[in-house]
XYZ file of C-alpha atoms in Angstrom:
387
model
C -192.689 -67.050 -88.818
C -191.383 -68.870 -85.805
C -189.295 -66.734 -83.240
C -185.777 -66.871 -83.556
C -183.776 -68.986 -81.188
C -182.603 -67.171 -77.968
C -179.393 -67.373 -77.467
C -177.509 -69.770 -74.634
C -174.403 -70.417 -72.828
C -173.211 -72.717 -75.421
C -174.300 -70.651 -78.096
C -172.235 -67.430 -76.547
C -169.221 -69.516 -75.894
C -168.850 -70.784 -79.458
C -169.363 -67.019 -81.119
C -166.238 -66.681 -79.212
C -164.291 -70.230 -79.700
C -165.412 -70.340 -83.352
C -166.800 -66.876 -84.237
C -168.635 -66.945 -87.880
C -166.442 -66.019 -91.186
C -166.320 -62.083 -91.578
C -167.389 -61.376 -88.257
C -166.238 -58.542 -85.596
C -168.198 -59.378 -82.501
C -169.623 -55.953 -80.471
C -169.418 -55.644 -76.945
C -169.954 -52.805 -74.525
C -167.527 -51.482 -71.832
C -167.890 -50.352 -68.868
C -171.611 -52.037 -68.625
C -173.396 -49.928 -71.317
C -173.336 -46.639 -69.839
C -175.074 -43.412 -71.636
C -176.595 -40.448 -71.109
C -176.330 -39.405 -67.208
C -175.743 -42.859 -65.859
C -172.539 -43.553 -64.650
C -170.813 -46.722 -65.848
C -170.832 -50.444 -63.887
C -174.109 -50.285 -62.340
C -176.987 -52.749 -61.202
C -179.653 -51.271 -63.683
C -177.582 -52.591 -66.440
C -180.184 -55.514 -66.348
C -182.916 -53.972 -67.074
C -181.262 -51.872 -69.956
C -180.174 -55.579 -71.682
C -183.681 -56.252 -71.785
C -184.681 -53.349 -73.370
C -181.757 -52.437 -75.709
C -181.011 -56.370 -76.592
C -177.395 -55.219 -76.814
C -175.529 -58.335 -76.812
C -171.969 -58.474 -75.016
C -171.658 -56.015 -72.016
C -168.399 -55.819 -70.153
C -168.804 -54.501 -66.716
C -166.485 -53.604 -63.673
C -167.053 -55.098 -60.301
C -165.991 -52.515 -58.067
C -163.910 -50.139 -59.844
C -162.323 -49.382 -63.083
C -159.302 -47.030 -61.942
C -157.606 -47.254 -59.297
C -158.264 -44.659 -57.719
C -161.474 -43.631 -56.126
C -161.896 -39.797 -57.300
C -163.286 -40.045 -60.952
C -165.800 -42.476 -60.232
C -167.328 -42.004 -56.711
C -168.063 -39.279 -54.254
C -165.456 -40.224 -51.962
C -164.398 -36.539 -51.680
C -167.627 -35.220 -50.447
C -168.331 -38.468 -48.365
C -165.171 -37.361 -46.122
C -166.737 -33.711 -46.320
C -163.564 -32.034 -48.174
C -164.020 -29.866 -51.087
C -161.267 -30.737 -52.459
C -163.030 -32.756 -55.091
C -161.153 -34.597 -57.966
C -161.317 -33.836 -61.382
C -160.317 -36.219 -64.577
C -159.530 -33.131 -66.538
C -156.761 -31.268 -64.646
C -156.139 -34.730 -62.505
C -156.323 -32.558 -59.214
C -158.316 -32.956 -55.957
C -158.940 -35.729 -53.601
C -159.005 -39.154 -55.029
C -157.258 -41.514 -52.703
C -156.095 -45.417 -54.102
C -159.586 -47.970 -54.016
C -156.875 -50.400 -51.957
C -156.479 -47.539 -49.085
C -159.790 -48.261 -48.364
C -161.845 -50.696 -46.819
C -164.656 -52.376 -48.355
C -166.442 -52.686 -45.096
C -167.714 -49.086 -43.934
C -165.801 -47.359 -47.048
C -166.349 -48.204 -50.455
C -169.700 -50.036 -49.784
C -170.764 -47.044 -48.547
C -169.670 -44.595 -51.360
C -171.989 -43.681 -54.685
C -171.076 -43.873 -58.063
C -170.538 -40.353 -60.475
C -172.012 -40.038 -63.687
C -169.610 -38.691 -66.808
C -170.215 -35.180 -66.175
C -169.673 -35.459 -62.149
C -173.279 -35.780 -60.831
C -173.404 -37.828 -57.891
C -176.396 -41.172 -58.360
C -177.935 -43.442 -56.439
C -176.476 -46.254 -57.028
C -173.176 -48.100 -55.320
C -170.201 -49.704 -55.980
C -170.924 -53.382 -57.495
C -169.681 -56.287 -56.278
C -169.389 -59.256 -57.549
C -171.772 -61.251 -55.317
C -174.193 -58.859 -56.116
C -173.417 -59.475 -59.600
C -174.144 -62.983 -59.569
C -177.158 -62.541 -57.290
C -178.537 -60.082 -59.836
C -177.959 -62.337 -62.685
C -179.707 -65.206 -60.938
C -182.551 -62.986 -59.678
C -183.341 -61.500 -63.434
C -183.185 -64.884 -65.318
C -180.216 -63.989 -67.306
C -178.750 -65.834 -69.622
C -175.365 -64.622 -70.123
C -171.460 -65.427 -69.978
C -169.564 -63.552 -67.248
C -165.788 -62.570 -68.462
C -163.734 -62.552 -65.163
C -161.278 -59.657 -66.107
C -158.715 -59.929 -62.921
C -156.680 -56.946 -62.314
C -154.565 -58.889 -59.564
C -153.636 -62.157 -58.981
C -154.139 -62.252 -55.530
C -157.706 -61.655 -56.181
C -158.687 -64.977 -58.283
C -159.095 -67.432 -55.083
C -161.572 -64.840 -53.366
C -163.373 -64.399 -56.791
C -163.261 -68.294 -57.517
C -164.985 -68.839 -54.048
C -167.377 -66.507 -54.088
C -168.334 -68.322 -57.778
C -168.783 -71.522 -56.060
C -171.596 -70.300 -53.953
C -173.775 -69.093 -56.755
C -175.889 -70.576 -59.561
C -177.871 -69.279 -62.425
C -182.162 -68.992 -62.614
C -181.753 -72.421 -63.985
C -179.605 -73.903 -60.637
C -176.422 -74.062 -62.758
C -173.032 -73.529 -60.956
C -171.533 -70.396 -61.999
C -168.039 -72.018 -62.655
C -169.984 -75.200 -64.729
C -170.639 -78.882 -63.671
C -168.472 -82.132 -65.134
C -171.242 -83.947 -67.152
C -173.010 -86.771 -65.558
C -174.043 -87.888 -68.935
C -173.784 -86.572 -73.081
C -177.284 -85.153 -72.253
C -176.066 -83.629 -69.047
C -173.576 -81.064 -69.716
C -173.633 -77.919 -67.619
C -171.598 -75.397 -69.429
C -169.456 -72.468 -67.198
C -170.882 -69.138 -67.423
C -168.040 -67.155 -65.701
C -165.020 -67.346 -68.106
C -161.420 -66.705 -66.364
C -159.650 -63.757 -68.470
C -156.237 -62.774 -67.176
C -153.169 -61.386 -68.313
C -150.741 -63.776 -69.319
C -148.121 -62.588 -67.547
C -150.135 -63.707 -64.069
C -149.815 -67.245 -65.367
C -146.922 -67.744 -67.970
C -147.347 -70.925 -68.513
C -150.586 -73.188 -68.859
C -148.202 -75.653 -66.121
C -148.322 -72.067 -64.033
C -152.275 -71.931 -64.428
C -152.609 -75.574 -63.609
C -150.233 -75.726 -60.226
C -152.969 -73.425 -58.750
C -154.876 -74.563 -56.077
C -158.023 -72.988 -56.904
C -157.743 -74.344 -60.685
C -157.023 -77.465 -60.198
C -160.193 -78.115 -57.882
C -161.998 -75.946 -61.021
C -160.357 -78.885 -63.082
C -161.592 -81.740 -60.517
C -165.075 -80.265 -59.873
C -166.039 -78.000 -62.681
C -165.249 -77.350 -66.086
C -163.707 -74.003 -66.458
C -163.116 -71.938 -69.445
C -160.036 -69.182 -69.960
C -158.653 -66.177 -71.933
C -154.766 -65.467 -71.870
C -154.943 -61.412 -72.834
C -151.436 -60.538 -73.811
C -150.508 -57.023 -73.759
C -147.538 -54.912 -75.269
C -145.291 -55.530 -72.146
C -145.312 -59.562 -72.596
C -142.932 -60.026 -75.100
C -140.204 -57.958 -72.601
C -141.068 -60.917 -70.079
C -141.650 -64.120 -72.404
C -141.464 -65.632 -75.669
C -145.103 -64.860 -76.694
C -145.420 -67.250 -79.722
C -144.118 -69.788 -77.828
C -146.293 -68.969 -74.928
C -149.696 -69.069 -77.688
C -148.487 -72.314 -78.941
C -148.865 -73.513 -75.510
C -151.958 -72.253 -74.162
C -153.557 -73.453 -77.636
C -153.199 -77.239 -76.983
C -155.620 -76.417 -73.789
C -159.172 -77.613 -74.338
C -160.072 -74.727 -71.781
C -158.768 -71.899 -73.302
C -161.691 -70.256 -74.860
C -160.155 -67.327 -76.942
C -157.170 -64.892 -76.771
C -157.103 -61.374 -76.195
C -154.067 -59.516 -77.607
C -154.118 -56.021 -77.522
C -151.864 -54.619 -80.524
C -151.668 -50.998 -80.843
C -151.030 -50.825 -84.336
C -150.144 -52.871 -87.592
C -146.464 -54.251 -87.485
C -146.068 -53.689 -83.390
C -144.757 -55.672 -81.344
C -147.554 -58.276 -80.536
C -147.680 -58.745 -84.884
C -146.031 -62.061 -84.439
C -148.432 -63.319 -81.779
C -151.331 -62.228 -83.730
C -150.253 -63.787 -86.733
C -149.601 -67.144 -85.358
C -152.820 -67.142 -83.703
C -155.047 -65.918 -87.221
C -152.586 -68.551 -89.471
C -153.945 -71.247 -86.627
C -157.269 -70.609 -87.111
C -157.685 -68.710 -83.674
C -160.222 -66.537 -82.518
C -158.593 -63.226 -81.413
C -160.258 -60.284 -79.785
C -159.130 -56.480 -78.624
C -160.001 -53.509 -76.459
C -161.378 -50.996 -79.219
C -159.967 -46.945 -78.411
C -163.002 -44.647 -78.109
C -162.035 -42.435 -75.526
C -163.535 -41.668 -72.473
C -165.105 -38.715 -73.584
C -167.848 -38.693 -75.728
C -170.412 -36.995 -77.561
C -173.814 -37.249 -76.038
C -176.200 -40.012 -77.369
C -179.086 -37.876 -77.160
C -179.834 -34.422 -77.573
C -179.818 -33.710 -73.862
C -176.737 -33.029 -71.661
C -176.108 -32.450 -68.108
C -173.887 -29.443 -66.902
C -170.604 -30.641 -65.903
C -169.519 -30.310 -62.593
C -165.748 -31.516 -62.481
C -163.158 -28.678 -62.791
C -162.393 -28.225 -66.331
C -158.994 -25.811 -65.771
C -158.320 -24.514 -69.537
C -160.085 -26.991 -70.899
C -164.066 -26.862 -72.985
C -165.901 -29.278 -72.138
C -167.890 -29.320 -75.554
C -165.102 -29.144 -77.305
C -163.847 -32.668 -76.199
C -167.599 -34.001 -77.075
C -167.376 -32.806 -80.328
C -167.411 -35.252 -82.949
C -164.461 -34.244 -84.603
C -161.952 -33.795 -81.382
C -159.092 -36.333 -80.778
C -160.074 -39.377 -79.174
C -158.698 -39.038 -74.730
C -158.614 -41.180 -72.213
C -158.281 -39.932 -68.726
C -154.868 -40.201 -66.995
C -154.998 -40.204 -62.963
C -153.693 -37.291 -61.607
C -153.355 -35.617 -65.041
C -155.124 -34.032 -67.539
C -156.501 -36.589 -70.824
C -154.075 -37.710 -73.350
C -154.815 -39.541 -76.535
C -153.800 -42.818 -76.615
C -151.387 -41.517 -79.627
C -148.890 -39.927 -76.989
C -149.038 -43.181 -74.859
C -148.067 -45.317 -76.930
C -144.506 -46.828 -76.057
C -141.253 -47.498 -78.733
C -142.038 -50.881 -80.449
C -145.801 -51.244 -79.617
C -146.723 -49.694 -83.048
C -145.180 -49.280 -86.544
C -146.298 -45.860 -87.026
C -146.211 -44.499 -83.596
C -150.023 -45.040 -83.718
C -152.851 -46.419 -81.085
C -154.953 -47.426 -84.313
C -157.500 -49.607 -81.903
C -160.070 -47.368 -83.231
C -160.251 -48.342 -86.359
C -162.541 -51.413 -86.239
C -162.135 -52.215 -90.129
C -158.546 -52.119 -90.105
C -158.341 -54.734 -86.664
C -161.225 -56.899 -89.077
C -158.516 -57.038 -91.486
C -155.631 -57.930 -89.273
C -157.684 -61.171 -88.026
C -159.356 -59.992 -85.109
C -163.123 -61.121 -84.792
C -163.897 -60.048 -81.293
C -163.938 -56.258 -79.372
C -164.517 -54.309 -76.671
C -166.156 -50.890 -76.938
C -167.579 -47.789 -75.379
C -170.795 -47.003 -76.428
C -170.660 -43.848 -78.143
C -172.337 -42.187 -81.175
C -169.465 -43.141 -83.243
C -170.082 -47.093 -82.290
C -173.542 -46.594 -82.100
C -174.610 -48.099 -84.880
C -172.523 -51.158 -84.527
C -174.733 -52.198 -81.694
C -178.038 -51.754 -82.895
C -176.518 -53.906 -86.178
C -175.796 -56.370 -84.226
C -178.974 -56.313 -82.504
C -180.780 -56.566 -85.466
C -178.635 -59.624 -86.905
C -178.510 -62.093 -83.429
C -181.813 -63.486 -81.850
C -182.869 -61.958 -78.537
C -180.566 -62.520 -76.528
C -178.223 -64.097 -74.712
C -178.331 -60.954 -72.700
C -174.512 -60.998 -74.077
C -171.352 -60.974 -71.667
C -170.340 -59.196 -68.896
C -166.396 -58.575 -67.850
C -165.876 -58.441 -64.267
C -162.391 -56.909 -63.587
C -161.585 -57.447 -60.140
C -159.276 -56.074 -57.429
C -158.612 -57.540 -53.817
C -160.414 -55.524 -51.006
C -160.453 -55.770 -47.586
């Protein structure tokens, strides 16, 4: 039997654009973290190649924004005063306070349980250096967190190619048997760029537009439809031959992004979502490290268990569930039901985010079994400005 067909640019970019009927596309957050290794790191390369997980989203340079959960910047200024994620006390200073140069390049990364690694911040020319340097076919998901980041990030895309010498934001064809697809996809909240007129008065995206051939994702979020006429704003961005996908993160059936989601399934539009798994999990293997943050009142094994309430971590205060943050109007039932990845099938969606956990863990290796080795999947570079 021959071997199956590995998976390219063009055949990642039209899962997405034109995902198959009855599918829910997997992909992992925060760069496929497990066991002891803390999440967004340079090894994630090797652990593609090994796992053949498809679609990893990653962070270059940080998740939060704040420095204490993720990095040793407490004991690198030599206070003990060292932040904790559970009681949301202790030293954790804002990642823009800070300057790249002789700060957070020089800072490590902290596993789940507080153990301080080897490895560093990422950043996204080391990203694309990495990808280059393993031979890795993948799509990168540019996830900005700030608008005044995307010209930095755009240039520092226009100075790197992939194994194969192809620009990171694409090439115009020379010829039908020429075409250099993009591998870093734009994916920004539509509120940084109402309009697609907004998008396309940019300087940086209309050179894209003259000298490459860019690809985007509008990701509309419960507090658009205070600021626009979301529908509307869909409608538009749909007649856009670059717009790749949407992202539109409903909370919960009949909330207030239901219109938008509808239009967008009754079109015939791929839609994905952020899926709710907490950021505290079970371990994936039988092992587990002692944890080191401060606790307060709270059991550590008792969040990991199975059966606890799903929590995300709050800076500078204890976990919540997503349940209590969920605002008036974003949900019918007062509900963060993004964990329920049958339900959001049902609804339309074909597309999601996840955190690799024991309760999605078999949702990965499914989908490694089904798709050809890979395409080494996605990663999702959400990006801050530094200085």
């Amino acid at each position: 039997m021959p071997a199956p067909k590995r998976l390219g640019v063009h055949d990642i970019l039209a899962l997405f654009r034109h995902p198959p009927p009855d599918s829910m596309l997997v992909s992992a957050h925060r760069g496929l973290r497990w066991d002891g290794t803390p999440e967004n790191v340079r090894t994630m390369a090797s652990r593609l190649t090994v796992r053949r997980y498809g679609r990893v989203l990653t962070v270059v340079l940080l998740h939060d924004d704040y420095l204490g959960r993720v990095t040793n910047i407490a004991e690198a200024k030599g206070t003990e005063d060292v932040y904790s994620p559970f009681t949301g006390r202790g030293y954790s200073p804002r990642y823009d306070s800070v300057p790249w140069a002789g700060g957070l390049d020089q800072l490590q990364l902290k596993n789940e349980t507080g153990h301080i690694c080897e490895e560093g911040i990422l950043h996204l020319d080391t990203l694309l250096t990495l990808i280059r340097d393993h031979k890795l076919e993948i799509v990168v998901f540019m996830d900005i967190k700030e608008v005044a980041a995307v010209p930095a990030a755009y240039r520092i895309l226009k100075g790197h190619t992939n194994a194969r010498g192809i620009s990171a934001i694409g090439e115009l064809p020379v010829n039908l048997t020429n075409i250099h697809p993009e591998w870093c996809v734009w994916k920004m909240d539509a509120l940084f760029y109402p309009s697609p007129a907004n998008l396309e008065q940019a300087e940086w995206f209309q050179d894209a537009l003259a000298t490459a051939k860019p690809a985007y994702i509008p990701v509309f979020r419960p507090n658009a439809p205070a600021a626009m006429d979301v529908v509307a704003a869909a409608k538009a961005w749909s007649t856009r031959p670059y717009v790749l996908t949407f992202e539109v993160g409903l909370r919960g059936p009949g909330g207030n992004l239901q219109p938008l989601l509808d239009f967008l399934v009754g079109a015939g539009i791929s839609v994905g979502f952020f899926g709710t798994y907490g950021d505290v999990h079970p371990p994936l293997s039988s092992g587990s490290e002692e944890c080191l943050f401060d606790m307060g009142a709270l059991d550590f094994a008792a969040l990991r268990d199975p059966d606890a309430p799903i929590v995300c971590f709050e800076s500078g205060a204890s976990p919540v569930t997503y349940h209590s943050i969920v605002a008036p109007g974003e949900s019918l039932d007062g509900r963060d039901s993004r964990s329920d990845l049958d339900l959001y099938k049902s609804l339309g969606y074909s597309w999601t985010i996840v955190d690799l956990t024991p309760r999605t863990a078999d949702l990965f290796r499914a989908q490694a079994r089904v798709q050809p080795p890979l395409s080494r999947g996605w990663w999702d570079d959400r990006l801050r400005t530094v200085t």
